[in-house]
Coordinates of C-alpha atoms in Angstrom, one line a residue:
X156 CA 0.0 0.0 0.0
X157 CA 1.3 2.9 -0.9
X158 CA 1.9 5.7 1.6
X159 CA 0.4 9.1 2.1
X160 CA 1.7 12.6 2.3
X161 CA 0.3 15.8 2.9
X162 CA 1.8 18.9 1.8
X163 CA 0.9 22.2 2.8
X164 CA 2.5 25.0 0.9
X165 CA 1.1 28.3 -0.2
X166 CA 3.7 28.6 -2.8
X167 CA 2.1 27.3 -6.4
X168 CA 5.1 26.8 -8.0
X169 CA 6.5 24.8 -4.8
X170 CA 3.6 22.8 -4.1
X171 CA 3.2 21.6 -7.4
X172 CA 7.0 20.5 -7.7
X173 CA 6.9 18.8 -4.4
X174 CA 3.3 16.8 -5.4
X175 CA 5.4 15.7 -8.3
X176 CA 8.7 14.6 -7.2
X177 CA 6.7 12.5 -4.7
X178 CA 4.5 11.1 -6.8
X179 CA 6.9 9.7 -9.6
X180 CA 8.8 8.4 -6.1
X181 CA 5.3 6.2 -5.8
X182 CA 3.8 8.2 -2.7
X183 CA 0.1 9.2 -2.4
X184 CA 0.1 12.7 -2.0
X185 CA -2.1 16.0 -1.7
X186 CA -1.7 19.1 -1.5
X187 CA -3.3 22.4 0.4
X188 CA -2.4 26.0 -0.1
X189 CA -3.0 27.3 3.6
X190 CA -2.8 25.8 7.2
X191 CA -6.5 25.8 7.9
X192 CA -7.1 23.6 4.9
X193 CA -4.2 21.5 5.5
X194 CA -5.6 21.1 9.0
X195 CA -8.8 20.3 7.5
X196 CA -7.7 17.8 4.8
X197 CA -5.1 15.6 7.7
X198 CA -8.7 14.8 9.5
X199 CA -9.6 13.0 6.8
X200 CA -6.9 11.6 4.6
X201 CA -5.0 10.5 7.6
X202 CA -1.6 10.9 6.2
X203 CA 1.5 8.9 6.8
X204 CA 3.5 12.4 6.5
X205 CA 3.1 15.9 7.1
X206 CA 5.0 18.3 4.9
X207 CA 4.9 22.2 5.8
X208 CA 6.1 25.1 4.8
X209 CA 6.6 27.8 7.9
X210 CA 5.8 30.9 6.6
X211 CA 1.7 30.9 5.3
X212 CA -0.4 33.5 5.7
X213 CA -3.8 33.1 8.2
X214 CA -2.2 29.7 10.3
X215 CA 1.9 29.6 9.6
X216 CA 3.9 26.2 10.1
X217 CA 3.7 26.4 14.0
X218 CA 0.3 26.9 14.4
X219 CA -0.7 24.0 12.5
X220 CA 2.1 21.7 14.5
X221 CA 0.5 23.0 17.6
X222 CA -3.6 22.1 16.4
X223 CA -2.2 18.8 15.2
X224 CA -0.2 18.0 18.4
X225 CA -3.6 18.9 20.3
X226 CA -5.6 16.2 18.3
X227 CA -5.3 13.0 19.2
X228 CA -6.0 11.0 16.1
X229 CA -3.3 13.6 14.4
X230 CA -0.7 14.2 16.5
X231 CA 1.5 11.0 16.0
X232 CA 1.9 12.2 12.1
X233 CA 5.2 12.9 11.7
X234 CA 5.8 16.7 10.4
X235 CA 8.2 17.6 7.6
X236 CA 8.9 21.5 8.1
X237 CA 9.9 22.7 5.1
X238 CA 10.7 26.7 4.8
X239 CA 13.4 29.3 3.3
X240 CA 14.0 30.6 7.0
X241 CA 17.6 28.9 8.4
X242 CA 18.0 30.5 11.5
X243 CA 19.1 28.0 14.1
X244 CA 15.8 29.8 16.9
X245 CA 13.4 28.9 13.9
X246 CA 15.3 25.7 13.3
X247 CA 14.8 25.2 17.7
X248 CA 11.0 26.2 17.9
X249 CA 9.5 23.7 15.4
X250 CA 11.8 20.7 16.7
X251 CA 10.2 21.7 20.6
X252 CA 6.7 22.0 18.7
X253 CA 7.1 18.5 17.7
X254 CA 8.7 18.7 14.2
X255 CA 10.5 15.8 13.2
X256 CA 12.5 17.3 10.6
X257 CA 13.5 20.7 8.9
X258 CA 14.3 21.0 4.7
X259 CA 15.4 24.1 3.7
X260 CA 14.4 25.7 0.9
X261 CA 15.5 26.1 -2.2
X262 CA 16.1 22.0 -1.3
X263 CA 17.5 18.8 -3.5
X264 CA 15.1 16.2 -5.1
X265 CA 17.1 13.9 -3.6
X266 CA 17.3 15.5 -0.3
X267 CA 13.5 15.8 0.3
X268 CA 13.3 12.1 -0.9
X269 CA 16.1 11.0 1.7
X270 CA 13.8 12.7 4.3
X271 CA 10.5 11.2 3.6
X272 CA 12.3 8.1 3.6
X273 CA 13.6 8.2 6.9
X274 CA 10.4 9.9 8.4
X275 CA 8.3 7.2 7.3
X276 CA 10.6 4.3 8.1
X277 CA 11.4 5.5 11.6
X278 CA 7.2 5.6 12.0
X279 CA 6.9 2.2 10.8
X280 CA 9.7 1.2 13.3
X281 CA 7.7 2.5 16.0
X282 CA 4.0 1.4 15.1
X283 CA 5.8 -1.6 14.7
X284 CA 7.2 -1.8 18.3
X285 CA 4.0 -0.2 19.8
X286 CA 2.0 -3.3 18.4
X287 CA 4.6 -5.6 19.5
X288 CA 4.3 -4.1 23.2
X289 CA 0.6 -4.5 22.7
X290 CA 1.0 -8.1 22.1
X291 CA 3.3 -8.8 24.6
X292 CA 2.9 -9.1 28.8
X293 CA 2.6 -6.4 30.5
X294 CA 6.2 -5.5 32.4
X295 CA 6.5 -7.4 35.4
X296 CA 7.3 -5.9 38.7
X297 CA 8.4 -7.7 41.9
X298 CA 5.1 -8.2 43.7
X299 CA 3.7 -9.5 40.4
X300 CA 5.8 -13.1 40.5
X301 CA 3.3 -14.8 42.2
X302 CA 1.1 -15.0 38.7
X303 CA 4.0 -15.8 37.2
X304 CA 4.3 -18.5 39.2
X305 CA 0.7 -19.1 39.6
X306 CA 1.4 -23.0 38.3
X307 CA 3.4 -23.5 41.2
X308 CA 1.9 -24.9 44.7
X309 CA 3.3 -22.5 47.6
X310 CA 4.9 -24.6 50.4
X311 CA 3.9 -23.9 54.1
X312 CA 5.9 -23.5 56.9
X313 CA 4.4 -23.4 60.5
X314 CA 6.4 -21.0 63.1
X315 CA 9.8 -22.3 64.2
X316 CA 9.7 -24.5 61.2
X317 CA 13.5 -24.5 59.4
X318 CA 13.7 -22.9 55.4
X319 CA 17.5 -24.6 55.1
X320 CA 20.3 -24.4 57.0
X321 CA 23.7 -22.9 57.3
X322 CA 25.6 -25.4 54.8
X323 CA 22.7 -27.0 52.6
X324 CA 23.6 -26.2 48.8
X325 CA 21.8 -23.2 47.2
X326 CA 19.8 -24.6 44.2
X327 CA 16.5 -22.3 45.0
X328 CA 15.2 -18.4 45.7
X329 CA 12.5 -18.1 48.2
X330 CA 9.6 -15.7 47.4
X331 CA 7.0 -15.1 51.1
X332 CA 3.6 -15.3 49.6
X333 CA 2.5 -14.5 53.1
X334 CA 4.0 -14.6 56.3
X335 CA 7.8 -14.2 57.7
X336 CA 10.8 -15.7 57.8
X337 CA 14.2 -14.2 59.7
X338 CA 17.8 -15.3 58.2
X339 CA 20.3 -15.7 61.0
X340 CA 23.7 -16.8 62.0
X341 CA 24.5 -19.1 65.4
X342 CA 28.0 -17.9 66.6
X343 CA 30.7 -21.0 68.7
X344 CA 29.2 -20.2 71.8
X345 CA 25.6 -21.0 70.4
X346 CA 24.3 -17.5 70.2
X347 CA 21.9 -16.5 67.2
X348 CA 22.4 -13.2 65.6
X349 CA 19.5 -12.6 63.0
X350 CA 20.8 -10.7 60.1
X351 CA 17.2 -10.0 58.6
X352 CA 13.9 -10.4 58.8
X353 CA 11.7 -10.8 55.8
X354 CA 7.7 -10.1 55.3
X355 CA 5.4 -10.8 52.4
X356 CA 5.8 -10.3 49.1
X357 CA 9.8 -10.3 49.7
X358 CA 12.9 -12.4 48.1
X359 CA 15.4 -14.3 50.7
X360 CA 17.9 -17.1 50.1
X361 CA 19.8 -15.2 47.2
X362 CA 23.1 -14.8 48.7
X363 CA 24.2 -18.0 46.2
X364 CA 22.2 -16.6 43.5
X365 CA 25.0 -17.2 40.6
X366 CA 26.3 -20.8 41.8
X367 CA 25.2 -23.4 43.6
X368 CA 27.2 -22.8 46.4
X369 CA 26.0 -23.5 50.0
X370 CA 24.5 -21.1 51.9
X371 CA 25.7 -18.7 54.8
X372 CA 22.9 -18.6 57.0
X373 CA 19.7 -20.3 58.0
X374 CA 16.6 -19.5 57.6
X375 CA 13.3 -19.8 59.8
X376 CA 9.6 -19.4 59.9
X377 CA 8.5 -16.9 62.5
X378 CA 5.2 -17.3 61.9
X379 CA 2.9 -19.5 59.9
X380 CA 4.1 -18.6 55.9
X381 CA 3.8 -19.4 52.9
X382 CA 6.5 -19.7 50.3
X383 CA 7.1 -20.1 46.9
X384 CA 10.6 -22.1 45.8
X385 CA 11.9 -21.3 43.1
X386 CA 14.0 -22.9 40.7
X387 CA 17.2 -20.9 39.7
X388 CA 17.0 -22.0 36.3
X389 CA 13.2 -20.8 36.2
X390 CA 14.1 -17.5 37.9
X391 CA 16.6 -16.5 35.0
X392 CA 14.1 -17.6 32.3
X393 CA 11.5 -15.4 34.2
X394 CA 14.4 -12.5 34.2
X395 CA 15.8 -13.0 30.7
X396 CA 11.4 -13.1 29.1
X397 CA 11.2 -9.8 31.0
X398 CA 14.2 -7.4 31.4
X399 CA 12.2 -5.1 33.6
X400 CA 11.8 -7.6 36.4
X401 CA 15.8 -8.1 36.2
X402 CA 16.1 -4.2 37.2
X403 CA 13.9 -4.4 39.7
X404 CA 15.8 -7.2 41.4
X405 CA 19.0 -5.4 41.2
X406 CA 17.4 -2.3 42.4
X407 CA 15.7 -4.3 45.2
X408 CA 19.0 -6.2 46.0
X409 CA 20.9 -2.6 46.4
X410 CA 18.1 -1.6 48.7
X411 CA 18.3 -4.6 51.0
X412 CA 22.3 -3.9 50.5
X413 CA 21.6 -0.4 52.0
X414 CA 19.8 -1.5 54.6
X415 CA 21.9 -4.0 56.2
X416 CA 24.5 -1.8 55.9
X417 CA 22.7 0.9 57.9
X418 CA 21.9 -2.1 60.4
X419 CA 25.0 -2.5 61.2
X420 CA 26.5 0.9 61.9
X421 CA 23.5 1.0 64.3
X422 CA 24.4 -2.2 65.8
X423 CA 28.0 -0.9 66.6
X424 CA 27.7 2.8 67.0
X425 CA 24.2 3.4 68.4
X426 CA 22.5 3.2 72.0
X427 CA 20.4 0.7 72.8
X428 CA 17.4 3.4 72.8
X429 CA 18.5 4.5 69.2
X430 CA 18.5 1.0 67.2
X431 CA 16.0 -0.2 69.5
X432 CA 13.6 2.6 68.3
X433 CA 15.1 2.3 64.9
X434 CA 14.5 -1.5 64.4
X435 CA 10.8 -1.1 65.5
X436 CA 10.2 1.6 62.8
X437 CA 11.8 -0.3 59.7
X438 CA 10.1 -3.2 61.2
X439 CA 6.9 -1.3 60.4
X440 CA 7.7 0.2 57.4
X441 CA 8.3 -3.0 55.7
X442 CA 5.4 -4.4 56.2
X443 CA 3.8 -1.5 55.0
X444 CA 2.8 0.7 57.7
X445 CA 0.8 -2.0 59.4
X446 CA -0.1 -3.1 62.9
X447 CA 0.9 -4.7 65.2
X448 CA 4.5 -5.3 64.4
X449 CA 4.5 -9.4 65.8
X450 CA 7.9 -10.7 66.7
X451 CA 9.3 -12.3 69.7
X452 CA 11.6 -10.7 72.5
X453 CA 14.1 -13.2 71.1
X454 CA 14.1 -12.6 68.1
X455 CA 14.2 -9.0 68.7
X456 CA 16.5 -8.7 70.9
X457 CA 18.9 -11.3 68.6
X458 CA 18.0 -8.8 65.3
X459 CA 19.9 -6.2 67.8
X460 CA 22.5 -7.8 68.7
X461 CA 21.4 -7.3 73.0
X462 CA 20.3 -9.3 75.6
X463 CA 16.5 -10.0 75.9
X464 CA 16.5 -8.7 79.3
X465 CA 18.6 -5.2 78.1
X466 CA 15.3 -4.7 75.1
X467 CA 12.6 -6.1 78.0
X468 CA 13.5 -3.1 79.9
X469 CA 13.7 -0.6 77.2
X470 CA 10.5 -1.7 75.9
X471 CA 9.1 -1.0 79.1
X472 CA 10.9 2.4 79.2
X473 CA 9.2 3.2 75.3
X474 CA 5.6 2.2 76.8
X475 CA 5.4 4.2 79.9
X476 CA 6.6 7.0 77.4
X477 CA 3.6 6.5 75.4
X478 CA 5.7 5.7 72.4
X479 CA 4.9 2.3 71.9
X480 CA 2.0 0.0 73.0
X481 CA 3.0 -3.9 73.9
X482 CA 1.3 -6.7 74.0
X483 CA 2.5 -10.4 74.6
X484 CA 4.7 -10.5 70.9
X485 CA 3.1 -7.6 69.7
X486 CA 4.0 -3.9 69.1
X487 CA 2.1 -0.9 67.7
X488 CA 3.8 2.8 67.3
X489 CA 1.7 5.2 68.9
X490 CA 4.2 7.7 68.5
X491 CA 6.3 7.5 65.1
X492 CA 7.6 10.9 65.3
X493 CA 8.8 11.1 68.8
X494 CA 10.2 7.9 68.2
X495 CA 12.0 8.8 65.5
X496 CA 14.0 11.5 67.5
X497 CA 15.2 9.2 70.2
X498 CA 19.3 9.3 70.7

């Protein structure tokens, strides 16, 4: 099918040369002699590609980029400007209008040819593209891997219930449908550091991502959860079918990178007030502002790195504040803000 172009030129002489030259090159082309009836005769010809001349008396070259970039069914038409004026302002204001090109007049037969060409290819390139996003899945974020998944059966873990251990070889990731799990470490003398807790709709068990090398930690149920195991091989199919999900592992990775980095320094450098207070917030805020945050005194105390009796007391000392409200394994803020300025 042959294409169409639209030329709008007030200039006989030019107008009729153009029509010509573009016709012998096999294009479907017409013509008008003023913006308003170029405007007019783009609503319903529907052309391929817009040549315009700048300078027209009534509605110049800029108005009628600006009408056409207002209408929706027009303004995707690529627009030619085509003019004697050569100043590089004039050259600037119809590339931000929207222009996709600029022929200056008097011009080449072959250089206006070598323009349409590339106009009208570089169209086709993206209609093509648009359709094949149209056909294809929508980009996949994190939280959507569970219907990518959706043929696999979640396994459940009840509370206290082991993930893997320290040692076992790394042949999964581990995505928490619901519940959550804590990755720790168990020190010579027996004593369990947690190095992080995860919620729903997070990734844990990646530290051997790349090989199957064992892994460094263990990881445990804190509450009932259930989990989706994942197959490295599947994972990487999942990643290489949809590039966008890749970033948004890496970007998730560098934020849990971030965070246990900041865990740390509050571990060593902070008073127990300061990370206790600290931990309780980002406890929250993962799980996405909601309450009660439900942990043990174990396991919060071992996430600190202090003894169950040192965070029992500070608790106690963040209740009868009226920071905090406790009950049994359960914590709800009552005071973010305050809590957030404690040294």
């Amino acid at each position: 099918m042959k294409k169409k172009i639209l030329i709008i030129e007030d200039d006989t002489i030019v107008r009729e040369n153009t029509t010509e030259i573009l016709q012998l090159a096999n294009y479907d082309v017409i013509s008008a002699e003023n913006g308003k009836i170029g405007i007019e005769k783009a609503s319903f010809f529907k052309p391929d590609l817009i040549i315009c001349d700048i300078l027209m008396p009534d509605l110049d070259g800029y108005g009628v980029l600006q009408i056409l970039m207002r209408n929706r069914s027009l303004q995707k038409i690529p627009v030619v400007f085509m003019s004697a004026k050569t100043k590089h302002e004039d050259i600037r204001r119809g590339m931000d209008l929207g222009a996709s090109d600029y022929i200056t007049k008097p011009f080449e037969e072959s250089e206006l040819l070598s323009a349409v060409a590339t106009r009208l290819k570089r169209k086709e390139i993206y209609e093509r593209n648009i359709e094949k996003e149209n056909r294809s899945p929508r980009k996949l974020k994190i939280d959507e891997i569970e219907r990518v998944f959706k043929f696999k059966e979640s396994v459940e873990y009840k509370a206290g219930s082991t993930v893997y251990c320290e040692g076992n070889v790394s042949n999964h990731i581990f995505y928490i449908v619901k519940g959550e799990v804590k990755t720790f470490k168990v020190n010579q003398d027996g004593k369990e550091l947690i190095t992080e807790i995860y919620s729903d709709k997070s990734f844990f068990g990646f530290t051997s991502l790349l090989e199957s090398s064992p892994y460094v930690e263990n990881a445990e149920a804190i509450k009932d959860t259930k989990i989706l195991r994942i197959q490295k091989n599947e994972f990487f199919q999942i990643i290489k079918d949809n590039p966008e999900l890749g970033l948004n592992f890496i970007d998730m990775l560098s934020h849990d990178l971030e965070f246990i980095k900041d865990h740390l320094m509050h571990l060593v450098y902070d008073s127990v007030r300061r990370k206790t207070a600290d931990a309780i917030i980002q406890l929250h805020d993962k799980r996405g502002g909601q309450s009660p945050i439900e942990i043990s005194r174990s396991d919060l105390a071992s996430f600190l790195g202090i003894a169950k009796e040192t965070l029992t007391r500070t608790l106690t000392d963040f209740k009868e504040e009226n920071l905090i409200y406790t009950q049994k394994n359960e914590i709800r803020i009552k005071d973010k803000e305050k809590l957030q300025k404690i040294q």
